[in-house]
Amino acid sequence: SSGINAEYGNPVDQCEQEYEDMCYTPIRHDTIETDALIYTESKISREIEEMRAQIAVIKKSSKEKTEQERDLNVEERGLALMGDATEDEELFNCDIQLDTTYSWADKYKPRKPRFYNRVHTGYEWNKYNQTHYDQDNPPPKIVQGYKFNIFYQDLIDPTSTPTYKLKKCPEDKDFKILTISAGPPYEDIAFKVLNREWEYSNRYSFKSQYSQGIFQLWFQFKRYRYRR
């Protein structure tokens, strides 16, 4: 009401009368019908919790479905990038754990990027193998290179370009740790690769590029070739 009516002794009486006159909502009911649905505080709280539980189940199911679709998409895109594996190639999807903290972790939840990698094997024709083996009786195959395809579909900074670095493997001098970094919200990811000299020429299919959310690092090791 815009003011106190003089016919009422106090504002409380006026408010009660206006409520009775249906000037306020909800409408006042002095009696409750026998089939009325009564909500108590405990009933409301219980129903809210049940609804939250149902929503959580739906979200979990949706998340699992999304992750399955992403995994399938990663495999499909990996095959599109590299084609079908040859008899000298096999999957190399074993990363190693890193103990790393990120300055942006309080703002973005760190997550591991998806990847689809291959290792390339072949014959090494060094002096020993040339002496003890030939084309009809070749030596055991060894690792000759790798193809890394790391997927960064949701980089916070779309202008950021992933980088890589190599460092010594403290427990095994025959290997190095290849670490790839991109920025939030992605964690650094690392792989254990052979400690050998790389071929950086395009002739040997070296590739280090980032395009359409995919970082590709393909390289082969320098090797000896067999000559009769």
mmCIF file of N, CA, C and O in Angstrom, residues 102-190:
data_model
loop_
_atom_site.group_PDB
_atom_site.id
_atom_site.type_symbol
_atom_site.label_atom_id
_atom_site.label_comp_id
_atom_site.label_asym_id
_atom_site.label_seq_id
_atom_site.Cartn_x
_atom_site.Cartn_y
_atom_site.Cartn_z
ATOM 1 N N TYR A 102 52.184 -25.967 -11.997
ATOM 2 C CA TYR A 102 51.900 -24.949 -12.999
ATOM 3 C C TYR A 102 51.381 -23.680 -12.325
ATOM 4 O O TYR A 102 50.510 -23.749 -11.450
ATOM 5 N N SER A 103 51.911 -22.536 -12.733
ATOM 6 C CA SER A 103 51.524 -21.266 -12.121
ATOM 7 C C SER A 103 50.065 -20.924 -12.371
ATOM 8 O O SER A 103 49.461 -20.144 -11.645
ATOM 9 N N TRP A 104 49.486 -21.533 -13.410
ATOM 10 C CA TRP A 104 48.108 -21.228 -13.777
ATOM 11 C C TRP A 104 47.112 -22.251 -13.226
ATOM 12 O O TRP A 104 45.914 -22.193 -13.531
ATOM 13 N N ALA A 105 47.602 -23.201 -12.407
ATOM 14 C CA ALA A 105 46.744 -24.297 -11.941
ATOM 15 C C ALA A 105 45.581 -23.822 -11.078
ATOM 16 O O ALA A 105 44.557 -24.502 -10.988
ATOM 17 N N ASP A 106 45.722 -22.655 -10.427
ATOM 18 C CA ASP A 106 44.627 -22.155 -9.587
ATOM 19 C C ASP A 106 43.498 -21.560 -10.435
ATOM 20 O O ASP A 106 42.383 -21.367 -9.942
ATOM 21 N N LYS A 107 43.790 -21.327 -11.708
ATOM 22 C CA LYS A 107 42.787 -20.728 -12.595
ATOM 23 C C LYS A 107 42.195 -21.752 -13.556
ATOM 24 O O LYS A 107 41.009 -21.700 -13.885
ATOM 25 N N TYR A 108 43.032 -22.680 -14.028
ATOM 26 C CA TYR A 108 42.580 -23.711 -14.955
ATOM 27 C C TYR A 108 42.995 -25.078 -14.418
ATOM 28 O O TYR A 108 44.094 -25.225 -13.886
ATOM 29 N N LYS A 109 42.126 -26.053 -14.558
ATOM 30 C CA LYS A 109 42.427 -27.404 -14.098
ATOM 31 C C LYS A 109 43.340 -28.086 -15.114
ATOM 32 O O LYS A 109 42.948 -28.311 -16.263
ATOM 33 N N PRO A 110 44.573 -28.425 -14.717
ATOM 34 C CA PRO A 110 45.506 -29.059 -15.667
ATOM 35 C C PRO A 110 44.973 -30.408 -16.139
ATOM 36 O O PRO A 110 44.422 -31.186 -15.369
ATOM 37 N N ARG A 111 45.139 -30.685 -17.419
ATOM 38 C CA ARG A 111 44.758 -31.983 -17.955
ATOM 39 C C ARG A 111 45.759 -32.425 -19.017
ATOM 40 O O ARG A 111 46.392 -31.602 -19.677
ATOM 41 N N LYS A 112 45.863 -33.738 -19.139
ATOM 42 C CA LYS A 112 46.835 -34.311 -20.074
ATOM 43 C C LYS A 112 46.269 -34.271 -21.497
ATOM 44 O O LYS A 112 45.115 -34.636 -21.718
ATOM 45 N N PRO A 113 47.054 -33.832 -22.452
ATOM 46 C CA PRO A 113 46.567 -33.838 -23.842
ATOM 47 C C PRO A 113 46.479 -35.258 -24.382
ATOM 48 O O PRO A 113 47.200 -36.160 -23.929
ATOM 49 N N ARG A 114 45.606 -35.468 -25.328
ATOM 50 C CA ARG A 114 45.538 -36.764 -25.999
ATOM 51 C C ARG A 114 46.622 -36.827 -27.075
ATOM 52 O O ARG A 114 47.062 -35.800 -27.581
ATOM 53 N N PHE A 115 47.005 -38.067 -27.422
ATOM 54 C CA PHE A 115 48.075 -38.216 -28.397
ATOM 55 C C PHE A 115 47.919 -39.535 -29.137
ATOM 56 O O PHE A 115 47.249 -40.464 -28.679
ATOM 57 N N TYR A 116 48.560 -39.583 -30.299
ATOM 58 C CA TYR A 116 48.530 -40.786 -31.137
ATOM 59 C C TYR A 116 49.888 -40.875 -31.817
ATOM 60 O O TYR A 116 50.175 -40.129 -32.762
ATOM 61 N N ASN A 117 50.735 -41.783 -31.328
ATOM 62 C CA ASN A 117 52.132 -41.841 -31.761
ATOM 63 C C ASN A 117 52.485 -43.199 -32.352
ATOM 64 O O ASN A 117 51.832 -44.207 -32.077
ATOM 65 N N ARG A 118 53.566 -43.189 -33.106
ATOM 66 C CA ARG A 118 54.106 -44.437 -33.639
ATOM 67 C C ARG A 118 55.628 -44.440 -33.513
ATOM 68 O O ARG A 118 56.272 -43.385 -33.511
ATOM 69 N N VAL A 119 56.172 -45.651 -33.437
ATOM 70 C CA VAL A 119 57.620 -45.837 -33.458
ATOM 71 C C VAL A 119 57.962 -46.596 -34.734
ATOM 72 O O VAL A 119 57.239 -47.507 -35.143
ATOM 73 N N HIS A 120 59.065 -46.173 -35.368
ATOM 74 C CA HIS A 120 59.483 -46.795 -36.625
ATOM 75 C C HIS A 120 60.718 -47.650 -36.358
ATOM 76 O O HIS A 120 61.680 -47.217 -35.718
ATOM 77 N N THR A 121 60.689 -48.880 -36.850
ATOM 78 C CA THR A 121 61.818 -49.787 -36.653
ATOM 79 C C THR A 121 62.416 -50.183 -38.002
ATOM 80 O O THR A 121 61.797 -50.020 -39.063
ATOM 81 N N GLY A 122 63.628 -50.704 -37.960
ATOM 82 C CA GLY A 122 64.297 -51.127 -39.188
ATOM 83 C C GLY A 122 65.642 -51.757 -38.875
ATOM 84 O O GLY A 122 66.000 -51.980 -37.707
ATOM 85 N N TYR A 123 66.418 -52.033 -39.901
ATOM 86 C CA TYR A 123 67.723 -52.686 -39.737
ATOM 87 C C TYR A 123 68.833 -51.638 -39.638
ATOM 88 O O TYR A 123 68.819 -50.638 -40.350
ATOM 89 N N GLU A 124 69.780 -51.892 -38.774
ATOM 90 C CA GLU A 124 70.942 -51.011 -38.609
ATOM 91 C C GLU A 124 72.169 -51.709 -39.203
ATOM 92 O O GLU A 124 72.620 -52.738 -38.688
ATOM 93 N N TRP A 125 72.671 -51.118 -40.292
ATOM 94 C CA TRP A 125 73.808 -51.756 -40.964
ATOM 95 C C TRP A 125 75.128 -51.119 -40.516
ATOM 96 O O TRP A 125 75.837 -50.485 -41.286
ATOM 97 N N ASN A 126 75.463 -51.308 -39.244
ATOM 98 C CA ASN A 126 76.764 -50.859 -38.760
ATOM 99 C C ASN A 126 77.836 -51.901 -39.140
ATOM 100 O O ASN A 126 77.536 -52.918 -39.769
ATOM 101 N N LYS A 127 79.072 -51.640 -38.761
ATOM 102 C CA LYS A 127 80.170 -52.529 -39.185
ATOM 103 C C LYS A 127 79.976 -53.949 -38.660
ATOM 104 O O LYS A 127 80.231 -54.925 -39.365
ATOM 105 N N TYR A 128 79.513 -54.050 -37.445
ATOM 106 C CA TYR A 128 79.329 -55.389 -36.883
ATOM 107 C C TYR A 128 78.255 -56.149 -37.664
ATOM 108 O O TYR A 128 78.441 -57.316 -38.033
ATOM 109 N N ASN A 129 77.126 -55.489 -37.915
ATOM 110 C CA ASN A 129 76.042 -56.158 -38.627
ATOM 111 C C ASN A 129 76.407 -56.478 -40.071
ATOM 112 O O ASN A 129 75.975 -57.482 -40.638
ATOM 113 N N GLN A 130 77.216 -55.598 -40.684
ATOM 114 C CA GLN A 130 77.659 -55.872 -42.055
ATOM 115 C C GLN A 130 78.538 -57.123 -42.104
ATOM 116 O O GLN A 130 78.540 -57.849 -43.097
ATOM 117 N N THR A 131 79.247 -57.347 -41.020
ATOM 118 C CA THR A 131 80.147 -58.504 -40.965
ATOM 119 C C THR A 131 79.389 -59.797 -40.687
ATOM 120 O O THR A 131 79.716 -60.853 -41.247
ATOM 121 N N HIS A 132 78.383 -59.707 -39.832
ATOM 122 C CA HIS A 132 77.720 -60.924 -39.366
ATOM 123 C C HIS A 132 76.362 -61.195 -40.007
ATOM 124 O O HIS A 132 75.776 -62.262 -39.797
ATOM 125 N N TYR A 133 75.843 -60.240 -40.774
ATOM 126 C CA TYR A 133 74.520 -60.421 -41.384
ATOM 127 C C TYR A 133 74.567 -59.987 -42.842
ATOM 128 O O TYR A 133 75.506 -59.327 -43.292
ATOM 129 N N ASP A 134 73.531 -60.352 -43.583
ATOM 130 C CA ASP A 134 73.384 -59.882 -44.953
ATOM 131 C C ASP A 134 71.901 -59.712 -45.250
ATOM 132 O O ASP A 134 71.055 -59.893 -44.364
ATOM 133 N N GLN A 135 71.574 -59.374 -46.494
ATOM 134 C CA GLN A 135 70.183 -59.094 -46.835
ATOM 135 C C GLN A 135 69.294 -60.327 -46.670
ATOM 136 O O GLN A 135 68.112 -60.215 -46.348
ATOM 137 N N ASP A 136 69.859 -61.515 -46.890
ATOM 138 C CA ASP A 136 69.069 -62.736 -46.743
ATOM 139 C C ASP A 136 68.941 -63.156 -45.284
ATOM 140 O O ASP A 136 68.023 -63.894 -44.923
ATOM 141 N N ASN A 137 69.865 -62.712 -44.477
ATOM 142 C CA ASN A 137 69.838 -63.029 -43.039
ATOM 143 C C ASN A 137 70.075 -61.729 -42.266
ATOM 144 O O ASN A 137 71.157 -61.493 -41.734
ATOM 145 N N PRO A 138 69.065 -60.869 -42.204
ATOM 146 C CA PRO A 138 69.247 -59.533 -41.629
ATOM 147 C C PRO A 138 69.343 -59.561 -40.104
ATOM 148 O O PRO A 138 68.915 -60.527 -39.463
ATOM 149 N N PRO A 139 69.905 -58.503 -39.524
ATOM 150 C CA PRO A 139 70.008 -58.408 -38.062
ATOM 151 C C PRO A 139 68.639 -58.083 -37.444
ATOM 152 O O PRO A 139 67.688 -57.783 -38.157
ATOM 153 N N PRO A 140 68.524 -58.145 -36.125
ATOM 154 C CA PRO A 140 67.252 -57.767 -35.463
ATOM 155 C C PRO A 140 66.923 -56.301 -35.743
ATOM 156 O O PRO A 140 67.814 -55.458 -35.874
ATOM 157 N N LYS A 141 65.657 -56.014 -35.839
ATOM 158 C CA LYS A 141 65.235 -54.627 -36.061
ATOM 159 C C LYS A 141 65.444 -53.798 -34.797
ATOM 160 O O LYS A 141 65.334 -54.301 -33.681
ATOM 161 N N ILE A 142 65.756 -52.520 -35.005
ATOM 162 C CA ILE A 142 65.900 -51.590 -33.893
ATOM 163 C C ILE A 142 65.058 -50.342 -34.181
ATOM 164 O O ILE A 142 64.601 -50.123 -35.303
ATOM 165 N N VAL A 143 64.879 -49.515 -33.169
ATOM 166 C CA VAL A 143 64.110 -48.280 -33.331
ATOM 167 C C VAL A 143 64.897 -47.306 -34.187
ATOM 168 O O VAL A 143 66.076 -47.022 -33.918
ATOM 169 N N GLN A 144 64.235 -46.770 -35.229
ATOM 170 C CA GLN A 144 64.896 -45.827 -36.133
ATOM 171 C C GLN A 144 64.252 -44.447 -36.131
ATOM 172 O O GLN A 144 64.769 -43.529 -36.757
ATOM 173 N N GLY A 145 63.129 -44.292 -35.436
ATOM 174 C CA GLY A 145 62.501 -42.978 -35.390
ATOM 175 C C GLY A 145 61.134 -43.029 -34.731
ATOM 176 O O GLY A 145 60.633 -44.102 -34.362
ATOM 177 N N TYR A 146 60.540 -41.835 -34.588
ATOM 178 C CA TYR A 146 59.239 -41.717 -33.931
ATOM 179 C C TYR A 146 58.371 -40.707 -34.673
ATOM 180 O O TYR A 146 58.877 -39.798 -35.344
ATOM 181 N N LYS A 147 57.060 -40.882 -34.505
ATOM 182 C CA LYS A 147 56.091 -39.904 -34.990
ATOM 183 C C LYS A 147 55.154 -39.558 -33.832
ATOM 184 O O LYS A 147 54.391 -40.419 -33.377
ATOM 185 N N PHE A 148 55.236 -38.309 -33.384
ATOM 186 C CA PHE A 148 54.393 -37.861 -32.276
ATOM 187 C C PHE A 148 53.312 -36.922 -32.809
ATOM 188 O O PHE A 148 53.611 -35.981 -33.560
ATOM 189 N N ASN A 149 52.081 -37.176 -32.416
ATOM 190 C CA ASN A 149 50.943 -36.320 -32.771
ATOM 191 C C ASN A 149 50.189 -36.002 -31.481
ATOM 192 O O ASN A 149 49.510 -36.864 -30.922
ATOM 193 N N ILE A 150 50.319 -34.773 -31.002
ATOM 194 C CA ILE A 150 49.721 -34.369 -29.726
ATOM 195 C C ILE A 150 48.572 -33.401 -30.022
ATOM 196 O O ILE A 150 48.741 -32.438 -30.775
ATOM 197 N N PHE A 151 47.426 -33.652 -29.407
ATOM 198 C CA PHE A 151 46.213 -32.891 -29.707
ATOM 199 C C PHE A 151 45.944 -31.839 -28.636
ATOM 200 O O PHE A 151 45.731 -32.159 -27.473
ATOM 201 N N TYR A 152 45.943 -30.569 -29.073
ATOM 202 C CA TYR A 152 45.666 -29.434 -28.187
ATOM 203 C C TYR A 152 44.460 -28.669 -28.731
ATOM 204 O O TYR A 152 44.596 -27.596 -29.307
ATOM 205 N N GLN A 153 43.285 -29.233 -28.536
ATOM 206 C CA GLN A 153 42.077 -28.649 -29.128
ATOM 207 C C GLN A 153 41.541 -27.457 -28.345
ATOM 208 O O GLN A 153 40.785 -26.657 -28.886
ATOM 209 N N ASP A 154 41.919 -27.348 -27.072
ATOM 210 C CA ASP A 154 41.298 -26.339 -26.205
ATOM 211 C C ASP A 154 42.307 -25.405 -25.542
ATOM 212 O O ASP A 154 42.138 -25.007 -24.391
ATOM 213 N N LEU A 155 43.357 -25.061 -26.248
ATOM 214 C CA LEU A 155 44.343 -24.133 -25.687
ATOM 215 C C LEU A 155 43.689 -22.800 -25.339
ATOM 216 O O LEU A 155 42.924 -22.240 -26.130
ATOM 217 N N ILE A 156 43.983 -22.302 -24.146
ATOM 218 C CA ILE A 156 43.428 -21.010 -23.729
ATOM 219 C C ILE A 156 43.928 -19.904 -24.640
ATOM 220 O O ILE A 156 43.172 -19.023 -25.055
ATOM 221 N N ASP A 157 45.213 -19.950 -24.967
ATOM 222 C CA ASP A 157 45.800 -18.978 -25.885
ATOM 223 C C ASP A 157 45.956 -19.629 -27.265
ATOM 224 O O ASP A 157 46.872 -20.421 -27.483
ATOM 225 N N PRO A 158 45.055 -19.345 -28.187
ATOM 226 C CA PRO A 158 45.103 -20.000 -29.498
ATOM 227 C C PRO A 158 46.341 -19.641 -30.311
ATOM 228 O O PRO A 158 46.662 -20.323 -31.288
ATOM 229 N N THR A 159 47.050 -18.561 -29.925
ATOM 230 C CA THR A 159 48.262 -18.178 -30.644
ATOM 231 C C THR A 159 49.501 -18.878 -30.099
ATOM 232 O O THR A 159 50.586 -18.745 -30.655
ATOM 233 N N SER A 160 49.334 -19.611 -29.004
ATOM 234 C CA SER A 160 50.464 -20.322 -28.401
ATOM 235 C C SER A 160 50.901 -21.484 -29.278
ATOM 236 O O SER A 160 50.063 -22.184 -29.848
ATOM 237 N N THR A 161 52.192 -21.692 -29.391
ATOM 238 C CA THR A 161 52.735 -22.787 -30.184
ATOM 239 C C THR A 161 53.459 -23.775 -29.265
ATOM 240 O O THR A 161 54.349 -23.374 -28.520
ATOM 241 N N PRO A 162 53.100 -25.043 -29.298
ATOM 242 C CA PRO A 162 53.784 -26.034 -28.463
ATOM 243 C C PRO A 162 55.274 -26.107 -28.780
ATOM 244 O O PRO A 162 55.701 -25.877 -29.921
ATOM 245 N N THR A 163 56.048 -26.455 -27.777
ATOM 246 C CA THR A 163 57.497 -26.582 -27.931
ATOM 247 C C THR A 163 57.943 -27.931 -27.352
ATOM 248 O O THR A 163 57.222 -28.551 -26.583
ATOM 249 N N TYR A 164 59.150 -28.348 -27.723
ATOM 250 C CA TYR A 164 59.681 -29.596 -27.172
ATOM 251 C C TYR A 164 61.122 -29.384 -26.726
ATOM 252 O O TYR A 164 61.816 -28.472 -27.181
ATOM 253 N N LYS A 165 61.555 -30.241 -25.820
ATOM 254 C CA LYS A 165 62.945 -30.202 -25.373
ATOM 255 C C LYS A 165 63.385 -31.606 -24.983
ATOM 256 O O LYS A 165 62.561 -32.462 -24.617
ATOM 257 N N LEU A 166 64.693 -31.842 -25.092
ATOM 258 C CA LEU A 166 65.289 -33.125 -24.738
ATOM 259 C C LEU A 166 66.216 -32.953 -23.547
ATOM 260 O O LEU A 166 66.938 -31.950 -23.452
ATOM 261 N N LYS A 167 66.181 -33.897 -22.650
ATOM 262 C CA LYS A 167 67.135 -33.884 -21.543
ATOM 263 C C LYS A 167 67.564 -35.318 -21.238
ATOM 264 O O LYS A 167 66.885 -36.280 -21.615
ATOM 265 N N LYS A 168 68.680 -35.434 -20.563
ATOM 266 C CA LYS A 168 69.233 -36.753 -20.274
ATOM 267 C C LYS A 168 68.296 -37.539 -19.362
ATOM 268 O O LYS A 168 67.601 -36.980 -18.510
ATOM 269 N N CYS A 169 68.274 -38.834 -19.579
ATOM 270 C CA CYS A 169 67.515 -39.726 -18.707
ATOM 271 C C CYS A 169 68.450 -40.151 -17.574
ATOM 272 O O CYS A 169 69.448 -40.850 -17.827
ATOM 273 N N PRO A 170 68.191 -39.743 -16.337
ATOM 274 C CA PRO A 170 69.141 -39.980 -15.250
ATOM 275 C C PRO A 170 69.416 -41.450 -14.954
ATOM 276 O O PRO A 170 70.524 -41.806 -14.559
ATOM 277 N N GLU A 171 68.429 -42.314 -15.181
ATOM 278 C CA GLU A 171 68.620 -43.728 -14.829
ATOM 279 C C GLU A 171 69.117 -44.587 -15.998
ATOM 280 O O GLU A 171 69.429 -45.761 -15.799
ATOM 281 N N ASP A 172 69.169 -44.003 -17.203
ATOM 282 C CA ASP A 172 69.590 -44.807 -18.364
ATOM 283 C C ASP A 172 70.185 -43.885 -19.425
ATOM 284 O O ASP A 172 69.461 -43.149 -20.106
ATOM 285 N N LYS A 173 71.504 -43.947 -19.614
ATOM 286 C CA LYS A 173 72.182 -43.056 -20.551
ATOM 287 C C LYS A 173 71.841 -43.356 -22.009
ATOM 288 O O LYS A 173 72.133 -42.555 -22.895
ATOM 289 N N ASP A 174 71.248 -44.525 -22.286
ATOM 290 C CA ASP A 174 70.883 -44.880 -23.658
ATOM 291 C C ASP A 174 69.581 -44.218 -24.100
ATOM 292 O O ASP A 174 69.171 -44.365 -25.257
ATOM 293 N N PHE A 175 68.933 -43.499 -23.187
ATOM 294 C CA PHE A 175 67.666 -42.850 -23.503
ATOM 295 C C PHE A 175 67.693 -41.376 -23.119
ATOM 296 O O PHE A 175 68.531 -40.936 -22.332
ATOM 297 N N LYS A 176 66.764 -40.625 -23.706
ATOM 298 C CA LYS A 176 66.534 -39.243 -23.320
ATOM 299 C C LYS A 176 65.047 -39.034 -23.049
ATOM 300 O O LYS A 176 64.216 -39.833 -23.501
ATOM 301 N N ILE A 177 64.735 -37.961 -22.334
ATOM 302 C CA ILE A 177 63.348 -37.632 -22.040
ATOM 303 C C ILE A 177 62.913 -36.508 -22.972
ATOM 304 O O ILE A 177 63.484 -35.414 -22.948
ATOM 305 N N LEU A 178 61.935 -36.797 -23.804
ATOM 306 C CA LEU A 178 61.367 -35.795 -24.713
ATOM 307 C C LEU A 178 60.129 -35.208 -24.046
ATOM 308 O O LEU A 178 59.157 -35.922 -23.793
ATOM 309 N N THR A 179 60.176 -33.912 -23.753
ATOM 310 C CA THR A 179 59.058 -33.242 -23.081
ATOM 311 C C THR A 179 58.436 -32.216 -24.025
ATOM 312 O O THR A 179 59.141 -31.408 -24.634
ATOM 313 N N ILE A 180 57.101 -32.253 -24.134
ATOM 314 C CA ILE A 180 56.368 -31.335 -25.001
ATOM 315 C C ILE A 180 55.457 -30.476 -24.141
ATOM 316 O O ILE A 180 54.704 -30.994 -23.306
ATOM 317 N N SER A 181 55.524 -29.163 -24.346
ATOM 318 C CA SER A 181 54.747 -28.206 -23.560
ATOM 319 C C SER A 181 53.922 -27.316 -24.476
ATOM 320 O O SER A 181 54.356 -26.979 -25.580
ATOM 321 N N ALA A 182 52.737 -26.928 -23.989
ATOM 322 C CA ALA A 182 51.870 -26.080 -24.817
ATOM 323 C C ALA A 182 51.258 -24.922 -24.041
ATOM 324 O O ALA A 182 51.004 -23.862 -24.599
ATOM 325 N N GLY A 183 50.976 -25.102 -22.763
ATOM 326 C CA GLY A 183 50.340 -24.045 -21.979
ATOM 327 C C GLY A 183 48.960 -24.467 -21.508
ATOM 328 O O GLY A 183 48.473 -25.540 -21.846
ATOM 329 N N PRO A 184 48.328 -23.604 -20.688
ATOM 330 C CA PRO A 184 47.035 -23.965 -20.090
ATOM 331 C C PRO A 184 45.972 -24.216 -21.140
ATOM 332 O O PRO A 184 45.962 -23.579 -22.185
ATOM 333 N N PRO A 185 45.092 -25.216 -20.879
ATOM 334 C CA PRO A 185 44.973 -25.987 -19.631
ATOM 335 C C PRO A 185 45.719 -27.318 -19.673
ATOM 336 O O PRO A 185 45.406 -28.218 -18.899
ATOM 337 N N TYR A 186 46.735 -27.436 -20.558
ATOM 338 C CA TYR A 186 47.360 -28.739 -20.754
ATOM 339 C C TYR A 186 48.638 -28.917 -19.934
ATOM 340 O O TYR A 186 49.482 -28.015 -19.853
ATOM 341 N N GLU A 187 48.767 -30.104 -19.368
ATOM 342 C CA GLU A 187 49.993 -30.472 -18.682
ATOM 343 C C GLU A 187 51.103 -30.717 -19.708
ATOM 344 O O GLU A 187 50.829 -30.993 -20.878
ATOM 345 N N ASP A 188 52.338 -30.619 -19.254
ATOM 346 C CA ASP A 188 53.446 -31.071 -20.091
ATOM 347 C C ASP A 188 53.335 -32.591 -20.223
ATOM 348 O O ASP A 188 52.850 -33.271 -19.318
ATOM 349 N N ILE A 189 53.790 -33.111 -21.339
ATOM 350 C CA ILE A 189 53.750 -34.551 -21.549
ATOM 351 C C ILE A 189 55.131 -35.006 -21.995
ATOM 352 O O ILE A 189 55.814 -34.289 -22.736
ATOM 353 N N ALA A 190 55.549 -36.177 -21.528
ATOM 354 C CA ALA A 190 56.920 -36.617 -21.791
ATOM 355 C C ALA A 190 56.961 -38.082 -22.229
ATOM 356 O O ALA A 190 56.114 -38.890 -21.837
#
